[in-house]
Short mmCIF file of C-alpha atoms in Angstrom, two decimals:
data_model
loop_
_atom_site.label_atom_id
_atom_site.label_comp_id
_atom_site.label_asym_id
_atom_site.label_seq_id
_atom_site.Cartn_x
_atom_site.Cartn_y
_atom_site.Cartn_z
CA MET D 1 -2.04 29.58 -5.22
CA VAL D 2 -4.66 26.90 -4.52
CA ARG D 3 -7.23 28.67 -6.69
CA CYS D 4 -4.77 28.89 -9.60
CA ARG D 5 -3.88 25.21 -9.31
CA LEU D 6 -7.54 24.17 -9.28
CA ARG D 7 -8.33 26.39 -12.26
CA ALA D 8 -5.53 24.78 -14.27
CA TYR D 9 -6.74 21.38 -13.16
CA LEU D 10 -10.42 21.66 -14.08
CA PRO D 11 -10.12 20.75 -17.79
CA GLU D 12 -8.47 17.43 -16.91
CA MET D 13 -11.07 16.73 -14.23
CA LYS D 14 -13.86 17.51 -16.70
CA SER D 15 -12.31 15.12 -19.19
CA GLY D 16 -12.14 12.39 -16.58
CA LEU D 17 -15.71 12.92 -15.40
CA LEU D 18 -17.62 13.52 -18.62
CA THR D 19 -15.89 12.95 -21.92
CA TRP D 20 -14.00 9.75 -21.35
CA PRO D 21 -16.51 7.45 -19.64
CA ALA D 22 -18.94 7.77 -22.54
CA SER D 23 -16.32 6.86 -25.14
CA PHE D 24 -15.12 3.93 -23.08
CA GLY D 25 -18.69 2.74 -22.63
CA ALA D 26 -19.16 2.50 -26.39
CA ARG D 27 -15.99 0.47 -26.79
CA ARG D 28 -16.83 -1.69 -23.79
CA ASP D 29 -19.57 -3.56 -25.72
CA ARG D 30 -16.97 -4.79 -28.22
CA THR D 31 -14.19 -5.63 -25.78
CA PHE D 32 -15.99 -7.16 -22.80
CA ARG D 33 -17.66 -9.92 -24.79
CA ALA D 34 -14.28 -11.07 -26.11
CA SER D 35 -12.96 -11.75 -22.60
CA VAL D 36 -10.90 -14.93 -22.96
CA ASN D 37 -10.22 -15.09 -19.24
CA ARG D 38 -13.83 -15.21 -18.20
CA GLY D 39 -14.65 -18.04 -20.55
CA ALA D 40 -11.57 -19.98 -19.43
CA ARG D 41 -12.52 -20.04 -15.75
CA ALA D 42 -14.37 -22.93 -14.17
CA PRO D 43 -18.17 -22.55 -14.07
CA GLY D 44 -19.19 -20.89 -10.84
CA ALA D 45 -15.75 -19.39 -10.18
CA LEU D 46 -15.82 -16.82 -7.39
CA THR D 47 -15.14 -13.37 -8.86
CA VAL D 48 -13.80 -10.53 -6.73
CA ALA D 49 -13.75 -6.95 -8.00
CA ASP D 50 -10.92 -4.86 -6.48
CA VAL D 51 -11.38 -1.10 -6.72
CA THR D 52 -8.69 1.36 -5.58
CA GLU D 53 -7.11 4.72 -6.38
CA PHE D 54 -3.76 3.80 -4.79
CA TYR D 55 -2.28 2.08 -7.83
CA GLY D 56 0.59 3.50 -9.87
CA ASP D 57 3.97 2.69 -11.38
CA THR D 58 5.85 3.66 -8.23
CA SER D 59 3.20 2.97 -5.59
CA GLY D 60 3.94 0.45 -2.88
CA GLY D 61 2.02 -1.82 -0.54
CA ILE D 62 -1.47 -1.76 -2.09
CA ARG D 63 -0.12 -2.43 -5.57
CA THR D 64 1.96 -5.32 -4.20
CA TYR D 65 -1.07 -6.74 -2.38
CA LEU D 66 -3.18 -6.65 -5.55
CA GLN D 67 -0.44 -8.11 -7.74
CA GLU D 68 0.07 -10.95 -5.28
CA LYS D 69 -3.67 -11.56 -5.22
CA ALA D 70 -3.65 -11.77 -9.02
CA ARG D 71 -0.92 -14.45 -8.82
CA TYR D 72 -2.90 -16.37 -6.21
CA VAL D 73 -6.05 -16.20 -8.33
CA GLY D 74 -4.11 -17.35 -11.40
CA ALA D 75 -3.13 -20.53 -9.54
CA HIS D 76 -6.71 -21.29 -8.43
CA PRO D 77 -9.16 -22.02 -11.30
CA ASN D 78 -12.13 -21.56 -8.96
CA LEU D 79 -11.28 -17.87 -8.53
CA ARG D 80 -11.27 -14.79 -10.75
CA GLN D 81 -10.20 -11.19 -10.15
CA ILE D 82 -11.14 -7.98 -11.90
CA LEU D 83 -9.34 -4.80 -10.95
CA LEU D 84 -10.56 -1.23 -11.47
CA VAL D 85 -7.87 1.45 -11.08
CA PRO D 86 -7.21 4.92 -12.52
CA GLY D 87 -4.61 5.34 -15.24
CA ALA D 88 -3.13 7.75 -17.75
CA GLU D 89 -5.22 6.20 -20.53
CA ASP D 90 -8.13 3.79 -20.69
CA ARG D 91 -7.03 0.23 -21.37
CA ILE D 92 -7.64 -3.40 -20.42
CA VAL D 93 -4.84 -5.73 -19.33
CA ASP D 94 -5.46 -9.47 -19.17
CA ALA D 95 -3.57 -12.10 -17.18
CA PRO D 96 -4.42 -15.70 -16.20
CA GLY D 97 -7.55 -15.49 -14.10
CA SER D 98 -7.59 -11.70 -13.86
CA ARG D 99 -8.41 -8.58 -15.82
CA ARG D 100 -7.31 -5.02 -15.02
CA TYR D 101 -9.38 -2.07 -16.18
CA GLU D 102 -7.42 1.19 -16.17
CA LEU D 103 -9.86 4.10 -16.25
CA ARG D 104 -8.40 7.40 -17.34
CA GLY D 105 -8.43 9.89 -14.50
CA PRO D 106 -6.76 13.22 -13.66
CA ARG D 107 -3.56 13.32 -11.62
CA VAL D 108 -3.64 14.05 -7.91
CA PRO D 109 -1.75 17.38 -7.58
CA GLY D 110 1.64 16.96 -5.97
CA GLN D 111 1.18 13.20 -5.48
CA PRO D 112 2.75 11.31 -8.35
CA PRO D 113 1.92 8.67 -9.51
CA TYR D 114 -1.61 8.75 -8.12
CA ARG D 115 -4.73 9.67 -10.08
CA PHE D 116 -8.33 10.32 -9.15
CA MET D 117 -10.91 7.62 -9.75
CA LEU D 118 -13.77 9.53 -11.41
CA ALA D 119 -15.19 7.21 -14.09
CA VAL D 120 -18.50 6.41 -12.40
CA GLN D 121 -20.39 5.45 -15.56
CA SER D 122 -17.63 3.18 -16.83
CA SER D 123 -17.22 1.53 -13.43
CA ARG D 124 -20.94 0.85 -13.37
CA ARG D 125 -20.82 -0.70 -16.86
CA ILE D 126 -17.86 -2.87 -15.90
CA LEU D 127 -19.46 -4.17 -12.71
CA ARG D 128 -22.73 -4.92 -14.46
CA SER D 129 -20.92 -6.77 -17.24
CA GLU D 130 -18.55 -8.73 -15.01
CA GLN D 131 -21.12 -9.54 -12.30
CA PRO D 132 -18.63 -9.99 -9.43
CA ASP D 133 -19.56 -12.05 -6.39
CA VAL D 134 -17.88 -9.64 -3.99
CA ILE D 135 -16.42 -6.13 -4.22
CA GLU D 136 -13.31 -5.11 -2.30
CA VAL D 137 -12.74 -1.39 -1.76
CA GLY D 138 -9.03 -0.72 -1.32
CA SER D 139 -8.76 3.03 -0.68
CA PRO D 140 -10.76 5.82 1.01
CA GLY D 141 -11.14 9.13 -0.84
CA LEU D 142 -13.46 8.93 -3.82
CA VAL D 143 -13.54 5.16 -4.28
CA PRO D 144 -16.08 4.19 -1.58
CA TRP D 145 -18.80 6.51 -2.86
CA LEU D 146 -17.95 5.77 -6.51
CA THR D 147 -18.25 2.05 -5.80
CA GLY D 148 -21.50 2.62 -3.93
CA ILE D 149 -23.01 4.35 -6.96
CA ALA D 150 -21.54 1.95 -9.52
CA ALA D 151 -22.69 -1.15 -7.62
CA ARG D 152 -26.20 0.12 -6.98
CA GLY D 153 -28.66 -2.66 -7.74
CA LEU D 154 -26.07 -5.43 -7.41
CA ASN D 155 -26.79 -7.62 -4.41
CA VAL D 156 -23.16 -8.42 -3.63
CA PRO D 157 -21.21 -7.93 -0.40
CA ARG D 158 -18.63 -5.17 -0.15
CA ILE D 159 -15.43 -5.25 1.89
CA TYR D 160 -13.31 -2.27 2.82
CA VAL D 161 -9.60 -3.02 3.41
CA HIS D 162 -8.10 -0.35 5.65
CA HIS D 163 -4.75 0.04 3.85
CA SER D 164 -4.38 3.73 4.67
CA HIS D 165 -5.17 5.29 8.04
CA PHE D 166 -6.37 8.56 6.53
CA PRO D 167 -7.61 10.30 9.74
CA ARG D 168 -4.13 10.09 11.29
CA ILE D 169 -2.37 10.92 8.02
CA ILE D 170 -4.34 14.13 7.58
CA VAL D 171 -4.44 15.04 11.30
CA PRO D 172 -1.46 13.23 12.91
CA LEU D 173 -2.20 14.45 16.45
CA GLY D 174 -5.83 13.38 16.37
CA GLU D 175 -7.64 14.37 19.55
CA GLN D 176 -4.54 16.30 20.72
CA ALA D 177 -4.60 18.60 17.68
CA SER D 178 -5.73 22.23 17.64
CA ALA D 179 -9.43 23.04 17.73
CA SER D 180 -9.64 23.10 13.95
CA GLY D 181 -7.56 19.92 13.75
CA ARG D 182 -9.86 18.15 16.19
CA LEU D 183 -12.85 19.17 14.09
CA VAL D 184 -11.26 17.79 10.91
CA HIS D 185 -10.27 14.62 12.74
CA ALA D 186 -13.84 14.15 13.97
CA LEU D 187 -15.16 14.61 10.43
CA LEU D 188 -12.65 12.07 9.08
CA ASN D 189 -13.69 9.56 11.74
CA ARG D 190 -17.29 10.19 10.72
CA TYR D 191 -16.30 9.43 7.13
CA ALA D 192 -14.65 6.19 8.32
CA ARG D 193 -17.94 5.22 9.95
CA TRP D 194 -19.77 6.03 6.71
CA ILE D 195 -17.45 3.67 4.82
CA ASP D 196 -18.18 1.04 7.49
CA ARG D 197 -21.93 1.43 6.90
CA LEU D 198 -21.43 1.28 3.14
CA CYS D 199 -19.55 -2.01 3.36
CA ASP D 200 -20.37 -5.32 5.03
CA VAL D 201 -17.09 -5.52 6.92
CA THR D 202 -13.78 -3.67 7.32
CA VAL D 203 -10.50 -5.60 7.20
CA ALA D 204 -7.72 -4.31 9.47
CA CYS D 205 -4.22 -5.59 8.81
CA SER D 206 -2.79 -4.96 12.29
CA ALA D 207 -3.82 -4.51 15.92
CA PHE D 208 -2.87 -0.82 15.59
CA ALA D 209 -5.26 -0.36 12.67
CA GLU D 210 -8.02 -2.19 14.50
CA ARG D 211 -7.57 -0.05 17.63
CA GLU D 212 -7.74 3.16 15.62
CA LEU D 213 -10.82 2.01 13.72
CA ARG D 214 -12.63 1.06 16.91
CA ALA D 215 -11.71 4.42 18.43
CA ALA D 216 -13.32 6.04 15.38
CA GLY D 217 -16.54 4.09 15.97
CA VAL D 218 -16.05 1.35 13.36
CA SER D 219 -17.20 -1.97 14.81
CA ARG D 220 -17.54 -4.61 12.06
CA ILE D 221 -13.84 -5.45 11.80
CA VAL D 222 -11.95 -8.59 10.78
CA ARG D 223 -8.20 -8.65 11.27
CA ILE D 224 -6.20 -10.26 8.46
CA PRO D 225 -2.49 -9.38 8.09
CA LEU D 226 -0.68 -8.86 4.82
CA GLY D 227 1.87 -11.32 3.48
CA VAL D 228 5.22 -11.70 1.77
CA ASP D 229 6.72 -13.86 -0.97
CA LEU D 230 8.86 -16.11 1.21
CA ASP D 231 10.79 -17.50 -1.76
CA VAL D 232 11.77 -14.14 -3.25
CA PHE D 233 12.47 -12.33 0.04
CA HIS D 234 14.80 -14.92 1.49
CA PRO D 235 17.95 -14.75 3.68
CA ARG D 236 19.92 -16.76 1.12
CA ARG D 237 20.28 -13.55 -0.85
CA ARG D 238 22.51 -12.21 1.92
CA ALA D 239 25.36 -14.35 0.57
CA ALA D 240 25.75 -11.91 -2.35
CA TRP D 241 25.51 -8.72 -0.29
CA HIS D 242 28.93 -7.43 -1.37
CA GLY D 243 28.09 -7.63 -5.07
CA GLU D 244 24.74 -5.92 -4.50
CA ARG D 245 26.38 -3.05 -2.64
CA SER D 246 29.06 -2.70 -5.32
CA GLN D 247 26.43 -2.43 -8.06
CA ARG D 248 24.58 0.28 -6.13
CA ARG D 249 27.85 2.02 -5.10
CA LEU D 250 27.22 1.61 -1.40
CA PRO D 251 29.92 1.29 1.30
CA ASP D 252 30.94 -2.03 2.85
CA GLY D 253 30.44 -0.78 6.43
CA PRO D 254 27.16 -0.64 8.38
CA VAL D 255 24.17 0.51 6.33
CA ALA D 256 20.57 1.30 7.27
CA ALA D 257 17.82 1.75 4.70
CA PHE D 258 14.39 3.27 4.27
CA VAL D 259 12.34 1.78 1.41
CA GLY D 260 9.06 3.39 0.47
CA ARG D 261 7.23 6.44 -0.69
CA PHE D 262 8.91 9.81 -0.11
CA SER D 263 5.89 11.53 1.41
CA VAL D 264 5.05 13.36 4.62
CA ASP D 265 3.00 10.51 6.10
CA LYS D 266 5.96 8.10 5.78
CA GLN D 267 8.02 10.46 8.02
CA VAL D 268 11.19 9.73 6.11
CA GLU D 269 12.66 13.13 7.08
CA LEU D 270 12.60 12.00 10.72
CA VAL D 271 15.29 9.48 9.79
CA VAL D 272 17.35 12.15 8.05
CA ASP D 273 17.05 14.36 11.15
CA ALA D 274 18.39 11.57 13.36
CA TRP D 275 21.18 10.30 11.14
CA PRO D 276 24.04 12.77 11.77
CA ASP D 277 24.09 11.55 15.39
CA VAL D 278 23.87 7.89 14.35
CA TYR D 279 26.68 8.31 11.81
CA ALA D 280 28.92 10.08 14.34
CA ARG D 281 28.51 7.22 16.82
CA THR D 282 28.44 4.16 14.55
CA GLY D 283 29.75 5.17 11.12
CA ALA D 284 26.55 3.75 9.62
CA HIS D 285 25.42 5.12 6.25
CA LEU D 286 21.77 5.81 5.40
CA VAL D 287 20.17 4.80 2.10
CA LEU D 288 16.75 6.02 0.99
CA MET D 289 15.16 4.01 -1.82
CA GLY D 290 11.92 5.06 -3.48
CA ASP D 291 10.14 8.01 -5.03
CA GLY D 292 7.51 10.59 -4.15
CA PRO D 293 6.75 14.28 -3.65
CA LEU D 294 9.63 14.81 -1.17
CA ARG D 295 12.33 13.51 -3.48
CA ALA D 296 13.76 16.92 -4.43
CA ARG D 297 13.89 18.00 -0.79
CA LEU D 298 15.64 14.78 0.22
CA GLU D 299 18.15 15.16 -2.62
CA ALA D 300 18.98 18.64 -1.31
CA ARG D 301 19.34 17.44 2.28
CA LEU D 302 21.51 14.43 1.49
CA GLY D 303 23.57 16.06 -1.26
CA GLY D 304 26.18 17.60 1.03
CA THR D 305 26.51 14.70 3.46
CA ARG D 306 29.08 11.93 3.68
CA TRP D 307 26.55 9.45 5.05
CA GLY D 308 23.43 9.85 2.87
CA HIS D 309 22.55 8.01 -0.34
CA LEU D 310 19.43 8.25 -2.50
CA LEU D 311 18.35 5.40 -4.80
CA PRO D 312 15.48 5.30 -7.30
CA PHE D 313 12.33 3.25 -6.92
CA GLU D 314 13.04 -0.42 -7.60
CA HIS D 315 10.50 -2.06 -9.91
CA ASP D 316 12.15 -5.49 -9.96
CA ARG D 317 11.00 -7.49 -6.92
CA ALA D 318 14.00 -9.83 -7.02
CA ARG D 319 16.41 -6.90 -7.07
CA LEU D 320 14.48 -5.32 -4.22
CA ALA D 321 14.92 -8.53 -2.24
CA ASP D 322 18.66 -8.43 -3.00
CA PHE D 323 18.77 -4.90 -1.64
CA TYR D 324 16.96 -5.78 1.59
CA ALA D 325 19.39 -8.65 2.14
CA SER D 326 22.43 -6.42 1.54
CA VAL D 327 21.75 -3.83 4.27
CA ASP D 328 22.09 -4.23 8.04
CA ILE D 329 18.77 -2.76 9.23
CA VAL D 330 15.62 -1.34 7.62
CA ILE D 331 13.82 1.62 9.19
CA ALA D 332 10.04 2.10 9.13
CA PRO D 333 9.56 5.55 10.72
CA SER D 334 5.87 6.21 10.07
CA ALA D 335 3.70 6.31 13.17
CA VAL D 336 0.54 5.79 11.09
CA GLU D 337 1.63 2.70 9.13
CA THR D 338 -1.38 0.37 9.10
CA PHE D 339 0.84 -2.65 8.45
CA GLY D 340 4.35 -2.04 7.13
CA LEU D 341 4.83 -4.28 4.09
CA SER D 342 8.39 -3.10 3.47
CA ALA D 343 9.26 -3.99 7.08
CA LEU D 344 7.85 -7.49 6.58
CA GLU D 345 9.79 -7.94 3.33
CA ALA D 346 12.99 -6.93 5.12
CA MET D 347 12.29 -9.37 7.97
CA SER D 348 11.59 -12.16 5.49
CA ALA D 349 14.98 -11.44 3.91
CA GLY D 350 16.63 -11.79 7.32
CA THR D 351 17.16 -8.07 7.98
CA PRO D 352 16.20 -6.55 11.38
CA VAL D 353 13.69 -3.69 11.47
CA LEU D 354 13.60 -0.44 13.45
CA ALA D 355 10.07 0.96 13.56
CA ALA D 356 7.84 3.47 15.32
CA ARG D 357 6.36 1.99 18.48
CA GLY D 358 2.65 1.20 18.20
CA SER D 359 2.50 1.30 14.40
CA GLY D 360 1.82 -1.72 12.22
CA ALA D 361 5.54 -2.04 11.46
CA GLY D 362 6.33 -1.61 15.15
CA GLU D 363 4.08 -4.57 15.91
CA LEU D 364 6.02 -6.70 13.43
CA ALA D 365 9.34 -5.78 15.05
CA GLU D 366 8.13 -6.37 18.62
CA ASP D 367 6.00 -9.48 18.03
CA SER D 368 8.82 -11.23 16.16
CA GLY D 369 11.67 -10.04 18.36
CA GLY D 370 13.41 -9.33 15.07
CA GLY D 371 14.06 -5.65 15.60
CA ALA D 372 13.49 -2.64 17.83
CA VAL D 373 11.14 0.32 18.23
CA PHE D 374 11.47 4.02 19.02
CA THR D 375 9.15 6.75 20.28
CA PRO D 376 6.98 7.92 17.35
CA GLY D 377 7.95 11.31 15.91
CA ASP D 378 11.06 11.60 18.11
CA SER D 379 14.31 11.83 16.13
CA ARG D 380 16.42 11.53 19.29
CA SER D 381 14.68 8.31 20.26
CA LEU D 382 15.15 7.02 16.72
CA ALA D 383 18.88 7.80 16.89
CA GLU D 384 19.32 6.12 20.29
CA SER D 385 17.41 3.02 19.18
CA ALA D 386 19.40 2.80 15.93
CA VAL D 387 22.73 3.04 17.77
CA ALA D 388 21.62 0.35 20.24
CA LEU D 389 20.35 -1.89 17.42
CA PHE D 390 23.68 -1.73 15.56
CA GLY D 391 25.31 -3.01 18.75
CA ARG D 392 23.15 -6.14 18.91
CA ASP D 393 23.50 -9.53 17.19
CA LEU D 394 21.84 -8.60 13.90
CA ALA D 395 22.11 -12.11 12.44
CA THR D 396 20.09 -13.59 15.32
CA LEU D 397 17.50 -10.83 15.07
CA GLY D 398 17.23 -11.51 11.35
CA GLN D 399 16.51 -15.18 12.04
CA LEU D 400 13.72 -14.23 14.44
CA GLY D 401 12.14 -11.94 11.85
CA ARG D 402 12.32 -14.61 9.17
CA ALA D 403 10.69 -17.15 11.48
CA GLN D 404 7.79 -14.76 12.12
CA ALA D 405 7.29 -14.25 8.39
CA GLU D 406 7.20 -17.99 7.81
CA ARG D 407 4.74 -18.60 10.66
CA HIS D 408 2.17 -15.93 9.92
CA HIS D 409 2.68 -14.15 6.60
CA ALA D 410 2.78 -16.49 3.61
CA TRP D 411 0.63 -14.95 0.88
CA ASP D 412 -1.23 -18.24 0.30
CA ASP D 413 -2.37 -18.23 3.92
CA VAL D 414 -3.39 -14.56 3.76
CA PHE D 415 -5.48 -14.98 0.61
CA GLY D 416 -6.90 -18.24 1.88
CA ARG D 417 -8.33 -16.26 4.80
CA MET D 418 -9.58 -13.51 2.48
CA VAL D 419 -11.36 -16.00 0.21
CA ALA D 420 -12.93 -17.67 3.27
CA LEU D 421 -14.23 -14.23 4.30
CA TYR D 422 -15.60 -13.64 0.79
CA ARG D 423 -17.48 -16.94 0.87
CA GLU D 424 -18.86 -16.26 4.35
CA LEU D 425 -20.24 -12.88 3.29
CA ILE D 426 -21.66 -14.29 0.05
CA GLU D 427 -23.47 -17.04 1.96
CA ALA D 428 -24.85 -14.48 4.38
CA ARG D 429 -26.34 -12.55 1.44
CA ALA D 430 -27.89 -15.65 -0.14
#
C-alpha cells in the first residue's frame, strides 16, 4: 500500500523538485524588480522572511499567526515581511508591507491542505533577491534544512518558532513508548537539537513547549506566547448568541465545541468518546467545527447521534468569533498542543475552556482561572470535568479568561517582543 502510494506520488514530487523551480527562477528576474512594496518601505526597514510548510486554506494557528504578523507589519513602516510557503501553483501575492511567495509543491498524502516545501533553488533566489535581515523558520519537516541550504552565504540570524511539537505528535508516549517508539522518539529529539544548532534561538510559546524542548536537549530558548485579536474576539458578540445558533441550526440548550483540525494529534475523537456520558448527565450538545483527514470518520460517528453536530471550517474570522461567543464551553483535547490558539480565541470571546492538563491550552485555562483541565488522553476524566464545568458559573469564568487575554495576549505586544528579539539577534551578528 505504501509503495503504491509513493509510486503514484513520485511524478508530482519530481515536478516540485526539478521542473518548477527553474521556470520560476526565469520569471523571478522580471517580477522581483517590480516589487512596489519594497520600494514603498522606509529606508532601512527591518525585513523578516517567514518560511513554513504549515500554510493552507484550512490550516489553523500558524496561518493565523503569520496573517496577524502581516497586519502588524503593514501598520509599521519600519518593518517588512516576506513569506515563503508551498502552494498549488507558483504565484506572488502583495499586501501593504508584505509579500507572499507561494512555491508549487506536491501534496502531503492524507493531510489536506498541506504541501511539501521542495523548491530549494527558488527559495535561494528569493532570499538573495529580498536580502532579509532575519529568517524565521515556522515548521519542522523539510523547511529547516531547505532554509539552511537556501540561506547559505547570507549572514543573517535564523529563528525557529516551535509551533508543532513533532516528537510527541509522532510518538505520543515518548520515553514510555515501546522499544521501537523510544528509538524514534530519541531520533526526533536529536532532530530537534539539530534545528536548534541550525538556528540562533528557538521560540517556545508556552511553558509546556519549553519544558519539552529542554528535555530534548534544546537550550537556547526564548518564551513568547501567541496572541489574539481582542477587538474581533470579544464578549460583546455573546449578545447575539441566539441568532448565531439559529443560523447554524444548533440547539438553544448547553453546547460545547471543538474548533480545529480534524487530525489524530488534535485528539478530537477523545471528545466524541466522552460525550455520550456528558450528554446523558447534562443534555449538552457537542459541535465540531473544522476540517482534516478525520472528517469522514467523524461524520460517520456523529451521524446517528442526537447530540453531535459537524460544521465546516470557518474562513471568516468575525463569524468564527460569533461562533465562539455563542457556545458555552470550548474543548481543547490535545495533550501535545504547544499553545492552543483556538482556546485563547474562545477565552477572549468570554467562553470558558476545557483542556488537557499540562498542554499549552491547559496552561491558558489554569493560569487564567477561566476554565478547567482533565487528565490527558482519558475520556472518563474529560467527561467528569465537562460535567463539573457545566455546573459552574460560566459567565464569571468567561470574564477571567477575557481578562487574561487582555493582560498578556494582545497581538501588538506579542509582535513587539518578536521584533525586539529580531533586533537583538541582528545586533549580535553585526
